[in-house]
CSV table of C-alpha atoms in Angstrom, one decimal:
chain,number,residue,atom,x,y,z
X,1011,UNK,CA,8.1,9.3,-13.8
X,1012,UNK,CA,9.4,5.8,-13.2
X,1013,UNK,CA,10.2,3.5,-10.4
X,1014,UNK,CA,8.2,2.0,-7.6
X,1015,UNK,CA,6.3,3.5,-4.7
X,1016,UNK,CA,5.3,1.2,-1.8
X,1017,UNK,CA,2.2,2.1,0.1
X,1018,UNK,CA,1.4,0.8,3.6
X,1019,UNK,CA,-1.4,1.6,6.1
X,1020,UNK,CA,-0.7,0.5,9.6
X,1021,UNK,CA,-2.3,0.3,13.0
X,1022,UNK,CA,-0.8,-1.8,15.9
X,1023,UNK,CA,1.4,-3.9,13.8
X,1024,UNK,CA,4.6,-4.0,15.9
X,1025,UNK,CA,4.9,-7.7,15.6
X,1026,UNK,CA,5.6,-7.8,11.9
X,1027,UNK,CA,6.0,-4.2,10.5
X,1028,UNK,CA,9.8,-4.1,10.6
X,1029,UNK,CA,10.0,-7.3,8.6
X,1030,UNK,CA,7.4,-6.2,6.1
X,1031,UNK,CA,9.1,-2.8,5.5
X,1032,UNK,CA,12.6,-4.1,5.2
X,1033,UNK,CA,11.6,-7.0,2.9
X,1034,UNK,CA,10.7,-4.5,0.1
X,1035,UNK,CA,12.5,-1.3,1.0
X,1036,UNK,CA,15.6,-2.1,-1.1
X,1037,UNK,CA,13.4,-2.5,-4.2
X,1038,UNK,CA,11.4,0.7,-4.0
X,1039,UNK,CA,12.1,4.4,-4.6
X,1040,UNK,CA,9.8,5.7,-1.9
X,1041,UNK,CA,7.7,4.1,0.9
X,1042,UNK,CA,4.6,5.9,2.0
X,1043,UNK,CA,3.4,4.7,5.4
X,1044,UNK,CA,0.3,6.0,7.1
X,1045,UNK,CA,-0.3,5.1,10.7
X,1046,UNK,CA,-4.0,5.3,11.6
X,1047,UNK,CA,-3.7,5.4,15.4
X,1048,UNK,CA,-1.2,2.8,16.7
X,1049,UNK,CA,-1.0,2.4,20.5
X,1050,UNK,CA,1.7,-0.2,20.5
X,1051,UNK,CA,5.4,0.2,19.3
X,1052,UNK,CA,4.6,0.4,15.6
X,1053,UNK,CA,5.6,4.0,15.3
X,1054,UNK,CA,8.8,3.5,17.2
X,1055,UNK,CA,9.8,0.6,15.0
X,1056,UNK,CA,9.0,2.5,11.7
X,1057,UNK,CA,11.0,5.5,13.0
X,1058,UNK,CA,14.0,3.2,13.8
X,1059,UNK,CA,14.4,2.2,10.2
X,1060,UNK,CA,16.8,4.8,8.9
X,1061,UNK,CA,15.9,5.4,5.3
X,1062,UNK,CA,15.2,8.6,3.4
X,1063,UNK,CA,12.7,6.5,1.3
X,1064,UNK,CA,10.2,6.3,4.1
X,1065,UNK,CA,7.6,9.0,4.3
X,1066,UNK,CA,5.6,8.5,7.5
X,1067,UNK,CA,2.3,10.3,8.1
X,1068,UNK,CA,-0.2,10.0,11.0
X,1069,UNK,CA,-3.9,10.0,10.3
X,1070,UNK,CA,-6.5,8.9,12.8
X,1071,UNK,CA,-9.3,6.9,11.2
X,1072,UNK,CA,-12.5,5.3,12.6
X,1073,UNK,CA,-14.4,4.4,9.5
X,1074,UNK,CA,-13.7,2.6,6.3
X,1075,UNK,CA,-14.3,5.8,4.3
X,1076,UNK,CA,-11.4,7.4,6.3
X,1077,UNK,CA,-9.1,4.5,5.4
X,1078,UNK,CA,-10.1,5.1,1.8
X,1079,UNK,CA,-9.2,8.8,2.1
X,1080,UNK,CA,-5.8,7.8,3.6
X,1081,UNK,CA,-5.1,5.5,0.7
X,1082,UNK,CA,-6.2,8.3,-1.7
X,1083,UNK,CA,-3.8,10.7,0.0
X,1084,UNK,CA,-1.0,8.2,-0.6
X,1085,UNK,CA,-1.9,7.9,-4.3
X,1086,UNK,CA,-1.8,11.7,-4.6
X,1087,UNK,CA,1.7,11.8,-3.1
X,1088,UNK,CA,3.1,9.1,-5.3
X,1089,UNK,CA,5.9,10.0,-7.7
X,1090,UNK,CA,6.4,6.6,-9.4
X,1091,UNK,CA,4.8,4.7,-12.2
X,1092,UNK,CA,4.3,1.6,-10.1
X,1093,UNK,CA,2.5,1.2,-6.8
X,1094,UNK,CA,3.3,-1.7,-4.5
X,1095,UNK,CA,0.7,-2.1,-1.8
X,1096,UNK,CA,2.2,-3.9,1.2
X,1097,UNK,CA,0.3,-5.0,4.3
X,1098,UNK,CA,2.1,-4.4,7.5
X,1099,UNK,CA,2.2,-8.2,8.2
X,1100,UNK,CA,3.2,-9.1,4.6
X,1101,UNK,CA,6.8,-10.2,4.4
X,1102,UNK,CA,8.4,-10.8,1.0
X,1103,UNK,CA,11.3,-13.3,0.5
X,1104,UNK,CA,14.2,-11.5,-1.1
X,1105,UNK,CA,13.9,-13.5,-4.3
X,1106,UNK,CA,10.2,-12.6,-4.7
X,1107,UNK,CA,10.8,-8.9,-4.0
X,1108,UNK,CA,13.6,-8.9,-6.5
X,1109,UNK,CA,11.4,-10.6,-9.1
X,1110,UNK,CA,8.5,-8.1,-8.6
X,1111,UNK,CA,11.0,-5.2,-8.9
X,1112,UNK,CA,12.4,-6.6,-12.1
X,1113,UNK,CA,8.9,-7.3,-13.6
X,1114,UNK,CA,8.2,-3.5,-13.5
X,1115,UNK,CA,10.8,-3.1,-16.2
X,1116,UNK,CA,8.6,-5.0,-18.6
X,1117,UNK,CA,6.7,-2.3,-20.6
X,1118,UNK,CA,4.0,-4.8,-21.6
X,1119,UNK,CA,2.8,-5.4,-18.0
X,1120,UNK,CA,0.1,-3.3,-16.4
X,1121,UNK,CA,0.1,-5.1,-13.1
X,1122,UNK,CA,1.5,-7.9,-11.0
X,1123,UNK,CA,-0.4,-10.3,-8.8
X,1124,UNK,CA,1.5,-12.2,-6.1
X,1125,UNK,CA,0.2,-15.3,-4.4
X,1126,UNK,CA,0.6,-15.1,-0.6
X,1127,UNK,CA,0.2,-17.2,2.5
X,1128,UNK,CA,-1.6,-15.7,5.5
X,1129,UNK,CA,0.2,-16.7,8.7
X,1130,UNK,CA,-1.7,-17.5,11.8
X,1131,UNK,CA,0.2,-16.1,14.8
X,1132,UNK,CA,3.6,-17.3,13.8
X,1133,UNK,CA,5.6,-18.5,10.7
X,1134,UNK,CA,4.8,-22.1,11.2
X,1135,UNK,CA,1.0,-22.0,10.8
X,1136,UNK,CA,-0.9,-20.6,7.8
X,1137,UNK,CA,-4.3,-20.6,6.3
X,1138,UNK,CA,-5.0,-23.0,3.5
X,1139,UNK,CA,-5.3,-21.6,0.0
X,1140,UNK,CA,-9.0,-22.3,-0.2
X,1141,UNK,CA,-9.7,-19.8,2.6
X,1142,UNK,CA,-8.8,-16.6,0.9
C-alpha cells in the first residue's frame, strides 16, 4: 500500500463541500465520502464532481456512536497508507495541500497536523486562535 485516502463525513454542507473536496482531490488517491442524511444540495454537488477517486456512500445517523461506525467503515475501506480527514467546510490552499501531500513521502513521519482557521459564515470572518 501507499498513497493517501481522504475521508469526509457530510450532512447539509452544500455551501462549502465543493470547495473542500476540490481543494484536496488532486493530491489523494481515493476520496471516501459518507453522507449522513443531507436534505440540501450536498449530494447533488458531490455527484457533480466527475472523479473516479470519489467513493460516495449514504448512511443515516442519529447518534455519535453511528458517526463513529461510519468513520470505522471508511477506515475498513481504505487502501492507502495515509488518511487525510477533511471536514466538509475545510478548504485547503493549493500550496498547503501540495505540502501535505509531499510530506507523506517522508518515511520518518507518522502524522501531520495542520493549523486551520474556522470561518464564521464567510471567508472574511474567522474565530480567533484561542477559541479552538
